[in-house]
Amino acid sequence: MERFLVSRSGPLHGEVEAAGSKNACLPLLAAGLLVDGTARFTRVPRLRDVATLAELLTALGCAVSRDAEAGVLAVATPEAGPTDAPYEIVRRMRASVCVLGPLLARRGLARVPLPGGCVFGPRPVDLHVRGMEALGAEVRLEHGVLHAQAPPGGLRGARVDLAGPRGPTVLGTANVLMAAVLARGETEIRGAAREPEVVALARWLRACGARVEGEGGDVLRVQGVAGLRAAPCAMPPDRIETGTLLLAAALTRGRVRVRGAAPDELGALLARLEADGCRVVRDRDGVALDARDAAPRGGEVVTAPHPGFPTDLQAQWTAYATRSEGETWVRDPIYPERFQHAAELVRLGADLELAPGAVRVRGPARLTGAPVLASDLRASAALVLAGLVAEGTTVVRRIYHLDRGYEALERKLGRLGARVLRTVDDQAP
Ligand code: EPU
């Protein structure tokens, strides 16, 4: 196992390139199951989750070839093939559930194990199932596996309402959309997620011949087509990686530009940083942040579906808030249990108090390096950020979580002047 040694770093400065988006990439690769011909994806991030999805597609009979260095991945799907997603792969990554819709649409049958719990609370798939049932599929749960079968003649277009108690579902919307593009007739998905990852999926499906409209809004309209033909696809930039890098810059009072980023997808974060006195320059090819004269002032941050403040930046914001003047409330109604990073930040000296679905941060705290344990992907990033401003060295263990979703974060931060070293963890169990 590996760990990070994070040393206190001065203000970050310089420019780095945004990676391709993990959360756009996973459903897009799964959509490779839907198309004839070879789907060629570029700007594919080098991440463990991508390797896991490639493995899953291979198990489903796809020919997958990857040049990870060049960020290219190609998927060719035979018309007929396996319909069982192996539990051994699915249990490693929730996004595996994304093959449910494509398998049902293309092969009429899907057996997908429930991906199971998650370290930051329950993450059900009832809305995915509701969507498939609305399209005429029969779905039952047996021995931990969802067995889904399309009706004779295939899925049928329908009106689907995906609004859940905690707002729209991102992967659920993607899943139902992928099922609907090959269904007979018209589908209307209400309560659809508006996230940029859903927009990217809808656009690529359209490039492949699907008839979809409304992406970016909360109603998607789909006219089913008989078949789709692979079109090239470049992954959009990873807005959460960009946000994390900008927060590292803000925390260290630095000056950083992320090239190839999409600032219009980060409106809520950038507005907050500007309110704290950071200067933000958005342009067509990226975003720059100058925090040299910033004065972080606390306040309240509440996560919300896009275009609100992303839950995937909540932990990193909490790290940032430890250095703000006064009190900050960070609330996450999307995942009220996603606060594992709090106890570890306290080890570094942060003044935090947990409340249901929220954490209160009092700052500015003097942080001092300590050994900490990463509990999940974004929590890991928060600990690295805090380590950049903690005196001495912070040892972040279990960084395999981080590697699921950030492409060599230590190198990117290193290019900006941060001192983050990846080493073998000689104390790992
Ligand atoms: N929900 C249900 N029923 C469902 C599905 C979701 O009640 O059938 C609830 C969830 O429990 C949650 C809310 O709806 O409270 C939103 O969850 P959503 O379904 O949107 O999450 P997801 O699609 O499974 C994606 C990202 C997550 C990100 C969330 C929210 C991917 C691969 N994952 O998950 O990313 O936090 O959307 O924006 O796209 C991450 O990258 O670190 C990460 C966890």
Tab-separated table of C-alpha atoms and ligand atoms in Angstrom:
chain	number	residue	atom	x	y	z
A	1	MET	CA	0.000	0.000	0.000
A	2	GLU	CA	1.044	3.566	-0.595
A	3	ARG	CA	0.732	6.739	1.400
A	4	PHE	CA	1.312	10.440	0.930
A	5	LEU	CA	3.707	12.528	2.954
A	6	VAL	CA	2.312	16.037	2.699
A	7	SER	CA	4.524	18.857	3.910
A	8	ARG	CA	3.529	22.392	4.574
A	9	SER	CA	3.813	24.193	1.273
A	10	GLY	CA	3.958	27.842	0.394
A	11	PRO	CA	1.378	29.505	-1.841
A	12	LEU	CA	0.747	27.288	-4.875
A	13	HIS	CA	1.471	28.899	-8.188
A	14	GLY	CA	1.518	27.905	-11.826
A	15	GLU	CA	-0.623	26.171	-14.392
A	16	VAL	CA	-1.805	22.590	-14.808
A	17	GLU	CA	-4.058	20.785	-17.271
A	18	ALA	CA	-7.467	19.460	-16.208
A	19	ALA	CA	-7.896	15.686	-16.507
A	20	GLY	CA	-10.855	14.092	-18.236
A	21	SER	CA	-13.859	13.712	-15.957
A	22	LYS	CA	-14.188	10.473	-13.990
A	23	ASN	CA	-17.910	10.842	-13.448
A	24	ALA	CA	-18.618	11.642	-17.100
A	25	CYS	CA	-16.332	8.870	-18.269
A	26	LEU	CA	-17.935	5.969	-16.383
A	27	PRO	CA	-21.474	6.214	-17.847
A	28	LEU	CA	-20.048	7.137	-21.254
A	29	LEU	CA	-17.923	3.994	-21.337
A	30	ALA	CA	-20.934	1.942	-20.238
A	31	ALA	CA	-22.869	3.510	-23.117
A	32	GLY	CA	-20.305	1.834	-25.373
A	33	LEU	CA	-22.497	-1.250	-24.824
A	34	LEU	CA	-25.267	0.417	-26.834
A	35	VAL	CA	-23.561	1.197	-30.105
A	36	ASP	CA	-22.552	-0.671	-33.257
A	37	GLY	CA	-18.961	-0.286	-34.376
A	38	THR	CA	-16.004	0.659	-32.231
A	39	ALA	CA	-16.534	3.538	-29.806
A	40	ARG	CA	-13.269	5.447	-29.415
A	41	PHE	CA	-12.983	7.584	-26.307
A	42	THR	CA	-10.191	10.125	-25.789
A	43	ARG	CA	-9.035	12.197	-22.807
A	44	VAL	CA	-9.855	9.180	-20.667
A	45	PRO	CA	-8.383	9.709	-17.193
A	46	ARG	CA	-5.865	7.194	-15.830
A	47	LEU	CA	-7.874	6.033	-12.846
A	48	ARG	CA	-8.589	2.813	-11.035
A	49	ASP	CA	-12.335	3.252	-11.579
A	50	VAL	CA	-11.799	3.420	-15.340
A	51	ALA	CA	-9.786	0.199	-15.239
A	52	THR	CA	-12.599	-1.403	-13.219
A	53	LEU	CA	-15.229	-0.394	-15.756
A	54	ALA	CA	-13.032	-1.642	-18.613
A	55	GLU	CA	-12.784	-4.959	-16.802
A	56	LEU	CA	-16.558	-5.091	-16.414
A	57	LEU	CA	-17.134	-4.362	-20.112
A	58	THR	CA	-14.680	-7.125	-21.003
A	59	ALA	CA	-16.609	-9.534	-18.764
A	60	LEU	CA	-19.728	-8.534	-20.727
A	61	GLY	CA	-18.139	-9.627	-23.984
A	62	CYS	CA	-16.845	-6.262	-25.244
A	63	ALA	CA	-13.459	-5.983	-26.914
A	64	VAL	CA	-11.738	-3.237	-24.930
A	65	SER	CA	-8.376	-1.785	-25.864
A	66	ARG	CA	-6.694	0.953	-23.923
A	67	ASP	CA	-3.671	3.155	-24.268
A	68	ALA	CA	-3.772	4.598	-20.781
A	69	GLU	CA	-0.774	6.853	-21.382
A	70	ALA	CA	-2.457	8.462	-24.390
A	71	GLY	CA	-5.848	8.549	-22.636
A	72	VAL	CA	-7.491	6.471	-25.366
A	73	LEU	CA	-9.939	3.649	-24.786
A	74	ALA	CA	-11.904	1.793	-27.456
A	75	VAL	CA	-14.938	-0.412	-26.891
A	76	ALA	CA	-16.466	-2.757	-29.466
A	77	THR	CA	-19.622	-4.546	-28.356
A	78	PRO	CA	-20.987	-7.664	-30.024
A	79	GLU	CA	-24.780	-7.777	-30.491
A	80	ALA	CA	-25.103	-10.866	-28.313
A	81	GLY	CA	-23.027	-11.646	-25.270
A	82	PRO	CA	-23.052	-12.191	-21.516
A	83	THR	CA	-25.660	-10.383	-19.452
A	84	ASP	CA	-24.253	-11.109	-15.978
A	85	ALA	CA	-22.144	-8.438	-14.285
A	86	PRO	CA	-19.741	-10.282	-11.946
A	87	TYR	CA	-20.099	-9.363	-8.274
A	88	GLU	CA	-16.321	-9.478	-7.865
A	89	ILE	CA	-16.089	-6.401	-10.149
A	90	VAL	CA	-19.335	-4.606	-9.227
A	91	ARG	CA	-18.570	-4.571	-5.499
A	92	ARG	CA	-15.474	-2.429	-6.169
A	93	MET	CA	-17.394	0.421	-7.728
A	94	ARG	CA	-20.949	1.658	-7.482
A	95	ALA	CA	-20.886	3.145	-10.959
A	96	SER	CA	-20.905	-0.449	-12.277
A	97	VAL	CA	-24.685	-0.193	-11.953
A	98	CYS	CA	-24.500	1.891	-15.158
A	99	VAL	CA	-24.452	-1.267	-17.260
A	100	LEU	CA	-28.016	-2.110	-16.206
A	101	GLY	CA	-29.765	0.204	-18.697
A	102	PRO	CA	-27.521	-0.572	-21.690
A	103	LEU	CA	-27.684	-4.348	-21.143
A	104	LEU	CA	-31.459	-4.285	-20.888
A	105	ALA	CA	-31.785	-2.121	-23.976
A	106	ARG	CA	-29.331	-4.066	-26.142
A	107	ARG	CA	-29.634	-7.620	-24.888
A	108	GLY	CA	-33.038	-7.636	-23.210
A	109	LEU	CA	-31.612	-9.060	-20.016
A	110	ALA	CA	-29.347	-7.879	-17.229
A	111	ARG	CA	-28.148	-9.402	-14.005
A	112	VAL	CA	-26.365	-6.812	-11.925
A	113	PRO	CA	-25.451	-7.364	-8.264
A	114	LEU	CA	-26.494	-4.559	-5.928
A	115	PRO	CA	-23.340	-2.521	-5.483
A	116	GLY	CA	-23.852	-2.493	-1.720
A	117	GLY	CA	-23.255	0.074	0.980
A	118	CYS	CA	-20.855	2.898	0.874
A	119	VAL	CA	-18.628	4.351	3.497
A	120	PHE	CA	-20.548	7.616	3.482
A	121	GLY	CA	-23.994	6.177	3.964
A	122	PRO	CA	-26.714	4.350	2.073
A	123	ARG	CA	-26.756	4.809	-1.686
A	124	PRO	CA	-29.835	3.001	-2.915
A	125	VAL	CA	-30.676	2.217	-6.557
A	126	ASP	CA	-34.468	2.162	-6.177
A	127	LEU	CA	-34.849	5.017	-8.669
A	128	HIS	CA	-32.820	3.153	-11.303
A	129	VAL	CA	-35.138	0.187	-10.825
A	130	ARG	CA	-38.228	2.391	-10.944
A	131	GLY	CA	-37.046	3.762	-14.284
A	132	MET	CA	-36.438	0.340	-15.831
A	133	GLU	CA	-39.847	-0.863	-14.641
A	134	ALA	CA	-41.534	2.158	-16.187
A	135	LEU	CA	-39.963	1.145	-19.509
A	136	GLY	CA	-41.646	-2.242	-19.177
A	137	ALA	CA	-38.839	-4.291	-17.624
A	138	GLU	CA	-39.488	-6.827	-14.928
A	139	VAL	CA	-36.984	-6.408	-12.129
A	140	ARG	CA	-36.568	-8.589	-9.066
A	141	LEU	CA	-33.893	-8.884	-6.423
A	142	GLU	CA	-32.632	-12.395	-5.693
A	143	HIS	CA	-29.559	-13.407	-3.731
A	144	GLY	CA	-28.253	-9.840	-3.854
A	145	VAL	CA	-28.557	-9.616	-7.623
A	146	LEU	CA	-30.958	-7.458	-9.633
A	147	HIS	CA	-32.502	-9.615	-12.353
A	148	ALA	CA	-33.984	-7.403	-15.042
A	149	GLN	CA	-35.781	-8.560	-18.150
A	150	ALA	CA	-37.207	-6.501	-20.978
A	151	PRO	CA	-40.718	-7.397	-22.219
A	152	PRO	CA	-41.058	-9.410	-25.432
A	153	GLY	CA	-40.259	-7.009	-28.274
A	154	GLY	CA	-37.987	-4.901	-26.063
A	155	LEU	CA	-38.308	-1.881	-23.788
A	156	ARG	CA	-41.174	0.544	-24.428
A	157	GLY	CA	-40.998	4.304	-24.148
A	158	ALA	CA	-42.879	5.743	-21.181
A	159	ARG	CA	-43.149	8.652	-18.833
A	160	VAL	CA	-40.650	8.180	-16.001
A	161	ASP	CA	-40.461	10.254	-12.853
A	162	LEU	CA	-37.015	10.097	-11.281
A	163	ALA	CA	-37.402	12.710	-8.561
A	164	GLY	CA	-36.203	11.163	-5.305
A	165	PRO	CA	-36.460	12.333	-1.697
A	166	ARG	CA	-32.936	13.768	-1.905
A	167	GLY	CA	-33.246	15.301	-5.314
A	168	PRO	CA	-32.463	13.892	-8.707
A	169	THR	CA	-30.136	10.949	-9.259
A	170	VAL	CA	-27.170	11.406	-11.585
A	171	LEU	CA	-26.369	7.784	-12.443
A	172	GLY	CA	-30.067	6.876	-12.310
A	173	THR	CA	-30.800	9.489	-14.975
A	174	ALA	CA	-27.893	8.192	-17.068
A	175	ASN	CA	-29.086	4.617	-16.692
A	176	VAL	CA	-32.673	5.331	-17.714
A	177	LEU	CA	-31.545	7.543	-20.578
A	178	MET	CA	-29.316	4.743	-21.902
A	179	ALA	CA	-32.212	2.300	-21.689
A	180	ALA	CA	-34.644	4.701	-23.369
A	181	VAL	CA	-32.576	5.523	-26.465
A	182	LEU	CA	-33.214	2.045	-27.904
A	183	ALA	CA	-36.753	1.635	-26.488
A	184	ARG	CA	-39.722	1.677	-28.840
A	185	GLY	CA	-41.523	5.020	-28.880
A	186	GLU	CA	-41.193	8.120	-26.781
A	187	THR	CA	-39.816	8.458	-23.251
A	188	GLU	CA	-40.102	11.488	-21.047
A	189	ILE	CA	-37.799	11.517	-18.021
A	190	ARG	CA	-39.027	13.972	-15.414
A	191	GLY	CA	-36.951	14.955	-12.397
A	192	ALA	CA	-33.806	14.297	-14.450
A	193	ALA	CA	-30.403	15.274	-13.080
A	194	ARG	CA	-28.988	18.417	-14.696
A	195	GLU	CA	-25.346	17.593	-14.013
A	196	PRO	CA	-22.801	18.215	-16.794
A	197	GLU	CA	-22.060	14.461	-16.806
A	198	VAL	CA	-25.634	13.757	-17.941
A	199	VAL	CA	-25.311	16.486	-20.566
A	200	ALA	CA	-22.112	14.895	-21.922
A	201	LEU	CA	-23.822	11.509	-22.131
A	202	ALA	CA	-26.902	12.870	-23.919
A	203	ARG	CA	-24.718	14.716	-26.427
A	204	TRP	CA	-22.640	11.677	-27.262
A	205	LEU	CA	-25.700	9.472	-27.621
A	206	ARG	CA	-27.110	12.067	-30.006
A	207	ALA	CA	-23.854	12.037	-31.991
A	208	CYS	CA	-24.339	8.259	-32.295
A	209	GLY	CA	-27.853	8.729	-33.734
A	210	ALA	CA	-30.029	8.840	-30.617
A	211	ARG	CA	-32.913	11.278	-30.529
A	212	VAL	CA	-32.597	13.046	-27.179
A	213	GLU	CA	-33.417	16.574	-26.152
A	214	GLY	CA	-33.603	18.611	-22.978
A	215	GLU	CA	-30.217	17.771	-21.433
A	216	GLY	CA	-29.174	20.281	-18.792
A	217	GLY	CA	-32.839	20.718	-17.807
A	218	ASP	CA	-34.980	18.511	-15.606
A	219	VAL	CA	-37.032	16.947	-18.398
A	220	LEU	CA	-35.376	14.725	-20.990
A	221	ARG	CA	-37.290	13.658	-24.088
A	222	VAL	CA	-36.200	10.620	-26.030
A	223	GLN	CA	-37.520	9.130	-29.269
A	224	GLY	CA	-36.317	5.549	-29.402
A	225	VAL	CA	-34.293	4.497	-32.458
A	226	ALA	CA	-33.559	1.011	-33.819
A	227	GLY	CA	-29.787	1.247	-33.536
A	228	LEU	CA	-26.848	3.513	-32.763
A	229	ARG	CA	-23.533	3.902	-34.559
A	230	ALA	CA	-20.330	4.714	-32.629
A	231	ALA	CA	-19.106	8.323	-32.892
A	232	PRO	CA	-15.817	9.613	-31.448
A	233	CYS	CA	-15.989	11.004	-27.925
A	234	ALA	CA	-13.604	13.273	-26.010
A	235	MET	CA	-14.230	13.265	-22.260
A	236	PRO	CA	-15.121	16.660	-20.766
A	237	PRO	CA	-12.821	18.118	-18.089
A	238	ASP	CA	-13.185	16.919	-14.508
A	239	ARG	CA	-14.943	19.745	-12.682
A	240	ILE	CA	-14.312	18.180	-9.277
A	241	GLU	CA	-10.580	17.837	-9.911
A	242	THR	CA	-10.508	21.479	-11.043
A	243	GLY	CA	-12.428	22.529	-7.937
A	244	THR	CA	-10.026	20.613	-5.718
A	245	LEU	CA	-6.993	22.276	-7.327
A	246	LEU	CA	-8.562	25.726	-7.001
A	247	LEU	CA	-9.329	25.090	-3.341
A	248	ALA	CA	-5.687	24.060	-2.829
A	249	ALA	CA	-4.703	27.382	-4.364
A	250	ALA	CA	-7.195	29.278	-2.193
A	251	LEU	CA	-6.110	27.515	0.980
A	252	THR	CA	-2.437	28.317	0.407
A	253	ARG	CA	-3.227	31.871	-0.816
A	254	GLY	CA	-1.665	31.059	-4.144
A	255	ARG	CA	-2.273	31.796	-7.785
A	256	VAL	CA	-3.174	28.907	-10.067
A	257	ARG	CA	-4.612	28.370	-13.516
A	258	VAL	CA	-6.276	25.153	-14.654
A	259	ARG	CA	-6.075	24.797	-18.423
A	260	GLY	CA	-8.804	22.991	-20.316
A	261	ALA	CA	-11.262	23.385	-17.412
A	262	ALA	CA	-14.916	24.401	-17.793
A	263	PRO	CA	-15.522	27.266	-15.323
A	264	ASP	CA	-19.207	27.525	-16.242
A	265	GLU	CA	-19.668	24.117	-14.565
A	266	LEU	CA	-18.203	25.430	-11.299
A	267	GLY	CA	-20.333	28.526	-10.815
A	268	ALA	CA	-21.352	27.820	-7.213
A	269	LEU	CA	-17.779	27.172	-6.038
A	270	LEU	CA	-16.291	30.120	-7.895
A	271	ALA	CA	-18.944	32.496	-6.537
A	272	ARG	CA	-18.078	31.422	-2.979
A	273	LEU	CA	-14.374	31.867	-3.565
A	274	GLU	CA	-14.964	35.305	-5.080
A	275	ALA	CA	-17.027	36.256	-2.027
A	276	ASP	CA	-13.932	35.390	0.035
A	277	GLY	CA	-11.875	37.844	-1.976
A	278	CYS	CA	-10.290	35.483	-4.503
A	279	ARG	CA	-9.909	36.887	-7.986
A	280	VAL	CA	-11.236	34.485	-10.608
A	281	VAL	CA	-10.633	34.772	-14.331
A	282	ARG	CA	-12.801	32.514	-16.492
A	283	ASP	CA	-11.995	32.076	-20.137
A	284	ARG	CA	-12.750	29.703	-22.974
A	285	ASP	CA	-9.826	27.474	-22.178
A	286	GLY	CA	-9.740	27.379	-18.418
A	287	VAL	CA	-9.957	29.200	-15.154
A	288	ALA	CA	-7.438	31.074	-13.035
A	289	LEU	CA	-7.671	31.889	-9.356
A	290	ASP	CA	-5.608	34.420	-7.438
A	291	ALA	CA	-6.026	34.138	-3.667
A	292	ARG	CA	-3.134	36.371	-2.625
A	293	ASP	CA	-5.445	39.088	-1.264
A	294	ALA	CA	-8.240	36.789	-0.139
A	295	ALA	CA	-9.786	36.910	3.308
A	296	PRO	CA	-11.916	33.772	3.862
A	297	ARG	CA	-14.821	34.664	6.088
A	298	GLY	CA	-16.841	31.560	6.830
A	299	GLY	CA	-20.614	31.500	6.410
A	300	GLU	CA	-22.727	28.615	5.225
A	301	VAL	CA	-22.244	26.162	2.390
A	302	VAL	CA	-25.058	23.774	1.488
A	303	THR	CA	-24.615	21.107	-1.160
A	304	ALA	CA	-27.272	20.888	-3.849
A	305	PRO	CA	-27.785	19.232	-7.213
A	306	HIS	CA	-26.190	21.058	-10.151
A	307	PRO	CA	-25.869	24.027	-10.541
A	308	GLY	CA	-25.656	24.125	-6.735
A	309	PHE	CA	-22.553	23.512	-4.641
A	310	PRO	CA	-21.367	19.938	-5.431
A	311	THR	CA	-21.361	17.331	-2.684
A	312	ASP	CA	-18.119	16.081	-4.229
A	313	LEU	CA	-16.417	19.315	-3.085
A	314	GLN	CA	-17.929	19.343	0.394
A	315	ALA	CA	-14.990	17.656	2.155
A	316	GLN	CA	-12.449	19.886	0.404
A	317	TRP	CA	-14.459	22.980	1.357
A	318	THR	CA	-14.475	21.809	4.973
A	319	ALA	CA	-10.657	21.638	4.852
A	320	TYR	CA	-10.580	25.138	3.370
A	321	ALA	CA	-12.989	26.454	6.007
A	322	THR	CA	-10.633	25.447	8.837
A	323	ARG	CA	-8.537	28.477	7.853
A	324	SER	CA	-11.444	30.897	7.448
A	325	GLU	CA	-12.093	33.659	9.942
A	326	GLY	CA	-15.126	32.876	12.137
A	327	GLU	CA	-17.696	30.157	11.840
A	328	THR	CA	-18.608	28.078	8.775
A	329	TRP	CA	-21.505	25.649	8.556
A	330	VAL	CA	-21.072	22.990	5.892
A	331	ARG	CA	-24.264	21.039	5.214
A	332	ASP	CA	-24.664	18.062	2.888
A	333	PRO	CA	-28.332	17.150	2.453
A	334	ILE	CA	-27.420	14.939	-0.549
A	335	TYR	CA	-25.242	12.660	1.609
A	336	PRO	CA	-25.901	13.598	5.267
A	337	GLU	CA	-23.402	10.984	6.466
A	338	ARG	CA	-20.514	12.079	4.258
A	339	PHE	CA	-18.408	13.553	7.073
A	340	GLN	CA	-15.753	10.900	7.741
A	341	HIS	CA	-13.051	13.449	7.039
A	342	ALA	CA	-14.149	15.516	10.064
A	343	ALA	CA	-12.547	13.289	12.698
A	344	GLU	CA	-9.284	13.180	10.742
A	345	LEU	CA	-9.234	16.956	10.259
A	346	VAL	CA	-9.644	17.269	14.032
A	347	ARG	CA	-6.444	15.215	14.401
A	348	LEU	CA	-4.718	17.958	12.449
A	349	GLY	CA	-6.040	20.583	14.851
A	350	ALA	CA	-9.251	21.698	13.140
A	351	ASP	CA	-12.051	22.928	15.397
A	352	LEU	CA	-15.028	20.954	14.107
A	353	GLU	CA	-18.315	19.886	15.579
A	354	LEU	CA	-20.598	17.432	13.869
A	355	ALA	CA	-24.347	17.941	13.746
A	356	PRO	CA	-26.887	15.841	11.807
A	357	GLY	CA	-25.970	16.203	8.118
A	358	ALA	CA	-23.591	19.059	8.842
A	359	VAL	CA	-20.354	20.145	10.411
A	360	ARG	CA	-19.575	23.411	12.140
A	361	VAL	CA	-16.076	24.708	11.526
A	362	ARG	CA	-14.465	27.373	13.667
A	363	GLY	CA	-11.429	29.084	12.301
A	364	PRO	CA	-8.816	29.963	11.658
A	365	ALA	CA	-7.260	26.920	13.290
A	366	ARG	CA	-3.555	26.271	13.604
A	367	LEU	CA	-3.086	22.921	11.896
A	368	THR	CA	-0.183	20.589	12.697
A	369	GLY	CA	0.786	17.504	10.697
A	370	ALA	CA	-0.285	14.068	11.960
A	371	PRO	CA	-0.961	10.601	10.581
A	372	VAL	CA	-4.492	10.437	9.154
A	373	LEU	CA	-6.617	7.831	7.408
A	374	ALA	CA	-8.447	8.507	4.162
A	375	SER	CA	-11.956	7.043	4.229
A	376	ASP	CA	-13.159	7.772	0.704
A	377	LEU	CA	-12.175	9.583	-2.433
A	378	ARG	CA	-13.113	13.184	-1.634
A	379	ALA	CA	-12.237	12.824	2.064
A	380	SER	CA	-8.720	11.861	0.952
A	381	ALA	CA	-8.456	15.028	-1.095
A	382	ALA	CA	-9.589	17.103	1.885
A	383	LEU	CA	-6.818	15.621	4.046
A	384	VAL	CA	-4.190	16.364	1.416
A	385	LEU	CA	-5.398	19.974	1.177
A	386	ALA	CA	-5.287	20.403	4.947
A	387	GLY	CA	-1.784	18.893	4.967
A	388	LEU	CA	-0.590	21.666	2.649
A	389	VAL	CA	-1.160	24.258	5.387
A	390	ALA	CA	-0.387	22.132	8.447
A	391	GLU	CA	2.948	22.630	10.197
A	392	GLY	CA	5.324	19.720	9.644
A	393	THR	CA	4.308	16.568	7.817
A	394	THR	CA	0.892	14.950	7.407
A	395	VAL	CA	0.918	11.250	6.579
A	396	VAL	CA	-2.181	10.312	4.583
A	397	ARG	CA	-2.799	6.558	4.510
A	398	ARG	CA	-5.206	4.541	2.321
A	399	ILE	CA	-4.641	6.785	-0.665
A	400	TYR	CA	-5.986	4.022	-2.892
A	401	HIS	CA	-9.277	5.862	-2.371
A	402	LEU	CA	-7.737	8.957	-3.885
A	403	ASP	CA	-6.347	7.052	-6.852
A	404	ARG	CA	-9.856	5.937	-7.758
A	405	GLY	CA	-10.717	9.441	-8.824
A	406	TYR	CA	-7.649	11.692	-9.131
A	407	GLU	CA	-5.011	11.167	-11.782
A	408	ALA	CA	-1.658	11.397	-9.935
A	409	LEU	CA	-2.826	14.285	-7.740
A	410	GLU	CA	0.596	14.496	-6.090
A	411	ARG	CA	2.235	15.252	-9.432
A	412	LYS	CA	-0.281	17.904	-10.348
A	413	LEU	CA	0.015	19.590	-6.965
A	414	GLY	CA	3.804	19.173	-7.192
A	415	ARG	CA	3.865	21.118	-10.445
A	416	LEU	CA	2.218	23.960	-8.532
A	417	GLY	CA	4.908	23.870	-5.858
A	418	ALA	CA	3.193	21.636	-3.288
A	419	ARG	CA	5.307	19.132	-1.403
A	420	VAL	CA	3.447	15.838	-1.630
A	421	LEU	CA	5.429	12.627	-1.785
A	422	ARG	CA	4.032	9.189	-2.612
A	423	THR	CA	5.850	6.452	-0.701
A	424	VAL	CA	5.348	2.835	0.185
A	425	ASP	CA	3.495	2.485	3.466
A	426	ASP	CA	5.729	0.239	5.531
A	427	GLN	CA	3.192	0.191	8.365
A	428	ALA	CA	0.272	-0.961	6.229
A	429	PRO	CA	-1.530	-4.014	7.629
B	1	EPU	N1	-30.677	8.090	-4.431
B	1	EPU	C1	-31.801	7.372	-4.086
B	1	EPU	N2	-32.204	6.341	-4.901
B	1	EPU	C2	-31.519	6.012	-6.039
B	1	EPU	C3	-30.363	6.744	-6.382
B	1	EPU	C4	-29.973	7.789	-5.547
B	1	EPU	O1	-32.434	7.648	-3.070
B	1	EPU	O2	-31.936	5.064	-6.735
B	1	EPU	C5	-30.237	9.209	-3.562
B	1	EPU	C6	-28.819	9.015	-3.013
B	1	EPU	O3	-28.797	8.238	-1.839
B	1	EPU	C7	-28.368	10.439	-2.778
B	1	EPU	C8	-29.063	11.208	-3.900
B	1	EPU	O4	-30.124	10.364	-4.357
B	1	EPU	O5	-28.843	10.941	-1.563
B	1	EPU	C9	-28.166	11.539	-5.070
B	1	EPU	O6	-27.413	10.392	-5.465
B	1	EPU	P1	-27.057	10.109	-6.980
B	1	EPU	O7	-27.830	8.944	-7.466
B	1	EPU	O8	-27.158	11.363	-7.773
B	1	EPU	O9	-25.522	9.651	-6.883
B	1	EPU	P2	-24.795	8.758	-7.918
B	1	EPU	O10	-25.353	9.036	-9.260
B	1	EPU	O11	-24.754	7.344	-7.439
B	1	EPU	C10	-22.938	10.420	-8.654
B	1	EPU	C11	-21.447	10.523	-8.538
B	1	EPU	C12	-21.054	10.789	-7.100
B	1	EPU	C13	-21.729	12.072	-6.625
B	1	EPU	C14	-23.252	11.965	-6.824
B	1	EPU	C15	-24.008	13.233	-6.481
B	1	EPU	C16	-20.623	9.064	-10.284
B	1	EPU	C17	-19.878	7.834	-10.658
B	1	EPU	N3	-20.833	9.282	-8.988
B	1	EPU	O12	-23.316	9.315	-7.841
B	1	EPU	O13	-19.637	10.986	-7.117
B	1	EPU	O14	-21.436	12.307	-5.288
B	1	EPU	O15	-23.533	11.630	-8.197
B	1	EPU	O16	-23.562	14.288	-7.260
B	1	EPU	O17	-20.988	9.845	-11.131
B	1	EPU	C18	-17.447	10.966	-6.274
B	1	EPU	O18	-17.040	11.193	-7.416
B	1	EPU	O19	-16.722	11.059	-5.249
B	1	EPU	C19	-18.837	10.565	-6.095
B	1	EPU	C20	-19.255	9.903	-5.025
